[in-house]
Amino acid sequence: MNAFEKTLSFNERMRKPAHTIIKEAFDQFFNDDFTVSKLDSLELDQQASIDSKVECTRTKVNFSVQEKYRTNDKLAFRDFTQELFNDFGGEHQSDGEFKHLWADFYFYGWANKDETDFEEFFILDIKQYKMLVQRAGGLSKLPGASSQVNAAYGKALFYTIPLSSLKGAAWAWSKGLGDIFKP
């Protein structure tokens, strides 16, 4: 199994626990009943960075969610990664996730060692996140942000952003991240 196939398999395993967390978070925040559905649209994911829909069963109000699941060994970095370009510097360079991030919320979590649930996670309010990036003057200007190129596959140019730089942009849901997102 190559690196891309391993990533797809990991994402498939982690989707159900992520959707359980997302549902519980929305249920608690709005004191209502929500459903979470994967949107099987590669185009929607590629063009608008939307993976899932969260919908209230009573009012039918819905929200879109982008999701990123990271392996447990990446928890040590305590960072948020944001892709700016794919195939950076290559013949087929294209915009990365940040340049077409239209979802309402972003679920970001680190799997437990057994990859059956999440050790830690947070849900980011994308509108607040974008305003934070704008006020800073761009991704590269966020405190502690640094750029890297993924040499494993895709040659993506991405930024690693310390979680502390996102304070004020995360919604009320997080687990295991100490005081980083507390008001």
Short mmCIF file of C-alpha atoms in Angstrom, two decimals:
data_model
loop_
_atom_site.label_atom_id
_atom_site.label_comp_id
_atom_site.label_asym_id
_atom_site.label_seq_id
_atom_site.Cartn_x
_atom_site.Cartn_y
_atom_site.Cartn_z
CA MET A 1 0.00 0.00 0.00
CA ASN A 2 1.51 3.36 -1.04
CA ALA A 3 1.41 6.53 1.10
CA PHE A 4 -1.69 7.91 -0.66
CA GLU A 5 -3.65 4.66 -0.17
CA LYS A 6 -2.61 4.55 3.50
CA THR A 7 -3.92 8.09 3.97
CA LEU A 8 -7.24 7.23 2.31
CA SER A 9 -7.63 4.12 4.48
CA PHE A 10 -6.82 6.11 7.64
CA ASN A 11 -9.34 8.82 6.70
CA GLU A 12 -12.04 6.23 6.06
CA ARG A 13 -11.47 4.64 9.51
CA MET A 14 -11.55 8.01 11.31
CA ARG A 15 -14.67 9.45 9.62
CA LYS A 16 -17.22 7.72 11.88
CA PRO A 17 -15.62 8.85 15.19
CA ALA A 18 -15.21 12.38 13.76
CA HIS A 19 -18.87 12.55 12.76
CA THR A 20 -19.91 11.31 16.21
CA ILE A 21 -17.92 14.16 17.81
CA ILE A 22 -19.27 16.76 15.36
CA LYS A 23 -22.87 15.65 15.99
CA GLU A 24 -22.42 15.78 19.78
CA ALA A 25 -20.84 19.24 19.55
CA PHE A 26 -23.67 20.70 17.46
CA ASP A 27 -26.34 18.95 19.57
CA GLN A 28 -24.87 20.45 22.75
CA PHE A 29 -24.20 23.92 21.40
CA PHE A 30 -27.66 24.40 19.89
CA ASN A 31 -29.54 22.15 22.33
CA ASP A 32 -31.11 20.39 19.35
CA ASP A 33 -30.68 17.24 17.26
CA PHE A 34 -28.31 17.23 14.27
CA THR A 35 -27.20 14.71 11.67
CA VAL A 36 -23.79 14.60 9.99
CA SER A 37 -23.49 13.34 6.41
CA LYS A 38 -20.44 12.82 4.24
CA LEU A 39 -20.86 14.62 0.93
CA ASP A 40 -19.65 12.28 -1.80
CA SER A 41 -18.54 15.05 -4.12
CA LEU A 42 -14.89 15.18 -5.13
CA GLU A 43 -15.60 18.43 -6.96
CA LEU A 44 -17.11 20.05 -3.86
CA ASP A 45 -14.11 18.95 -1.79
CA GLN A 46 -11.59 20.15 -4.39
CA GLN A 47 -13.33 23.42 -5.25
CA ALA A 48 -14.71 24.48 -1.86
CA SER A 49 -12.99 22.29 0.78
CA ILE A 50 -16.25 20.83 2.00
CA ASP A 51 -16.37 17.22 3.20
CA SER A 52 -19.60 16.97 5.21
CA LYS A 53 -22.93 18.56 6.01
CA VAL A 54 -24.34 19.03 9.51
CA GLU A 55 -28.12 19.55 9.53
CA CYS A 56 -30.64 20.15 12.28
CA THR A 57 -33.36 17.51 12.05
CA ARG A 58 -36.00 19.96 13.30
CA THR A 59 -35.22 23.28 11.55
CA LYS A 60 -33.25 21.93 8.56
CA VAL A 61 -30.58 24.62 9.14
CA ASN A 62 -27.31 23.23 7.83
CA PHE A 63 -23.59 23.94 8.04
CA SER A 64 -20.66 22.68 5.97
CA VAL A 65 -17.56 21.11 7.48
CA GLN A 66 -14.04 20.48 6.23
CA GLU A 67 -12.26 17.66 8.06
CA LYS A 68 -8.62 16.76 8.64
CA TYR A 69 -7.54 13.72 10.60
CA ARG A 70 -3.95 13.36 11.70
CA THR A 71 -2.15 10.33 13.02
CA ASN A 72 -1.28 10.09 16.71
CA ASP A 73 2.46 10.65 16.14
CA LYS A 74 1.69 14.15 14.78
CA LEU A 75 0.11 15.19 18.10
CA ALA A 76 3.55 16.12 19.42
CA PHE A 77 3.71 19.04 16.96
CA ARG A 78 0.57 20.75 18.36
CA ASP A 79 0.05 22.56 15.07
CA PHE A 80 -2.58 23.24 12.46
CA THR A 81 -1.45 22.63 8.88
CA GLN A 82 -2.83 24.65 6.00
CA GLU A 83 -2.07 23.88 2.34
CA LEU A 84 -1.49 26.91 0.13
CA PHE A 85 -0.39 25.22 -3.15
CA ASN A 86 -0.28 21.70 -4.59
CA ASP A 87 2.62 20.62 -6.84
CA PHE A 88 4.46 23.72 -5.63
CA GLY A 89 6.86 24.97 -8.32
CA GLY A 90 5.82 22.15 -10.65
CA GLU A 91 4.20 22.14 -14.04
CA HIS A 92 0.77 21.52 -12.50
CA GLN A 93 0.91 23.90 -9.54
CA SER A 94 -2.59 24.60 -8.28
CA ASP A 95 -4.30 26.30 -5.39
CA GLY A 96 -4.33 24.38 -2.13
CA GLU A 97 -7.04 24.05 0.47
CA PHE A 98 -6.64 27.53 1.98
CA LYS A 99 -7.31 29.28 -1.31
CA HIS A 100 -10.73 27.65 -1.68
CA LEU A 101 -11.79 27.11 1.91
CA TRP A 102 -15.53 27.82 1.81
CA ALA A 103 -16.75 25.48 4.54
CA ASP A 104 -18.34 26.96 7.67
CA PHE A 105 -16.36 24.89 10.16
CA TYR A 106 -13.20 22.81 10.24
CA PHE A 107 -12.92 19.62 12.31
CA TYR A 108 -9.26 18.96 13.06
CA GLY A 109 -8.23 15.99 15.17
CA TRP A 110 -5.43 13.63 16.12
CA ALA A 111 -6.27 9.93 16.28
CA ASN A 112 -5.63 7.80 19.33
CA LYS A 113 -2.89 5.17 19.01
CA ASP A 114 -5.39 2.47 17.98
CA GLU A 115 -6.94 4.79 15.36
CA THR A 116 -10.43 4.11 16.71
CA ASP A 117 -11.20 7.57 18.11
CA PHE A 118 -9.60 10.97 18.60
CA GLU A 119 -7.10 11.70 21.35
CA GLU A 120 -7.47 15.45 20.84
CA PHE A 121 -9.48 17.64 18.48
CA PHE A 122 -10.94 21.08 17.90
CA ILE A 123 -13.58 22.61 15.66
CA LEU A 124 -12.49 25.83 13.99
CA ASP A 125 -14.88 28.60 12.95
CA ILE A 126 -13.54 29.25 9.45
CA LYS A 127 -14.93 32.78 9.21
CA GLN A 128 -13.13 33.73 12.42
CA TYR A 129 -9.98 31.94 11.21
CA LYS A 130 -9.98 33.83 7.90
CA MET A 131 -10.42 37.15 9.74
CA LEU A 132 -7.49 36.20 11.99
CA VAL A 133 -5.32 35.46 8.92
CA GLN A 134 -6.43 38.71 7.24
CA ARG A 135 -5.65 40.81 10.33
CA ALA A 136 -2.21 39.17 10.57
CA GLY A 137 -1.46 39.94 6.90
CA GLY A 138 -1.51 36.35 5.59
CA LEU A 139 -0.69 32.82 6.69
CA SER A 140 3.03 33.53 6.82
CA LYS A 141 2.44 36.39 9.28
CA LEU A 142 0.59 34.35 11.90
CA PRO A 143 2.79 34.11 15.03
CA GLY A 144 5.07 31.08 14.77
CA ALA A 145 3.86 30.00 11.31
CA SER A 146 6.42 28.36 9.04
CA SER A 147 6.20 27.04 5.51
CA GLN A 148 7.17 23.55 4.39
CA VAL A 149 6.93 21.49 1.21
CA ASN A 150 5.61 17.94 1.53
CA ALA A 151 8.13 15.80 -0.31
CA ALA A 152 6.24 12.53 0.37
CA TYR A 153 3.60 13.12 -2.31
CA GLY A 154 1.91 16.07 -3.96
CA LYS A 155 4.71 18.59 -3.33
CA ALA A 156 2.23 20.69 -1.37
CA LEU A 157 3.43 23.99 0.06
CA PHE A 158 1.80 24.28 3.45
CA TYR A 159 2.09 26.27 6.64
CA THR A 160 2.38 24.81 10.10
CA ILE A 161 0.63 27.10 12.54
CA PRO A 162 1.01 26.75 16.31
CA LEU A 163 -2.37 26.14 17.91
CA SER A 164 -1.81 29.10 20.22
CA SER A 165 -1.91 31.36 17.12
CA LEU A 166 -5.51 30.25 16.47
CA LYS A 167 -6.86 31.38 19.83
CA GLY A 168 -10.06 33.29 19.23
CA ALA A 169 -10.84 31.40 16.01
CA ALA A 170 -11.82 28.03 17.44
CA TRP A 171 -15.40 27.42 18.38
CA ALA A 172 -16.23 26.12 21.82
CA TRP A 173 -15.37 22.51 21.13
CA SER A 174 -12.01 21.04 21.84
CA LYS A 175 -10.68 18.08 23.75
CA GLY A 176 -7.30 17.61 25.33
CA LEU A 177 -5.81 20.91 24.25
CA GLY A 178 -5.54 22.49 27.69
CA ASP A 179 -6.16 26.21 27.84
CA ILE A 180 -5.30 26.93 24.19
CA PHE A 181 -8.90 27.59 23.15
CA LYS A 182 -10.41 28.67 26.47
CA PRO A 183 -11.73 32.28 26.40
#
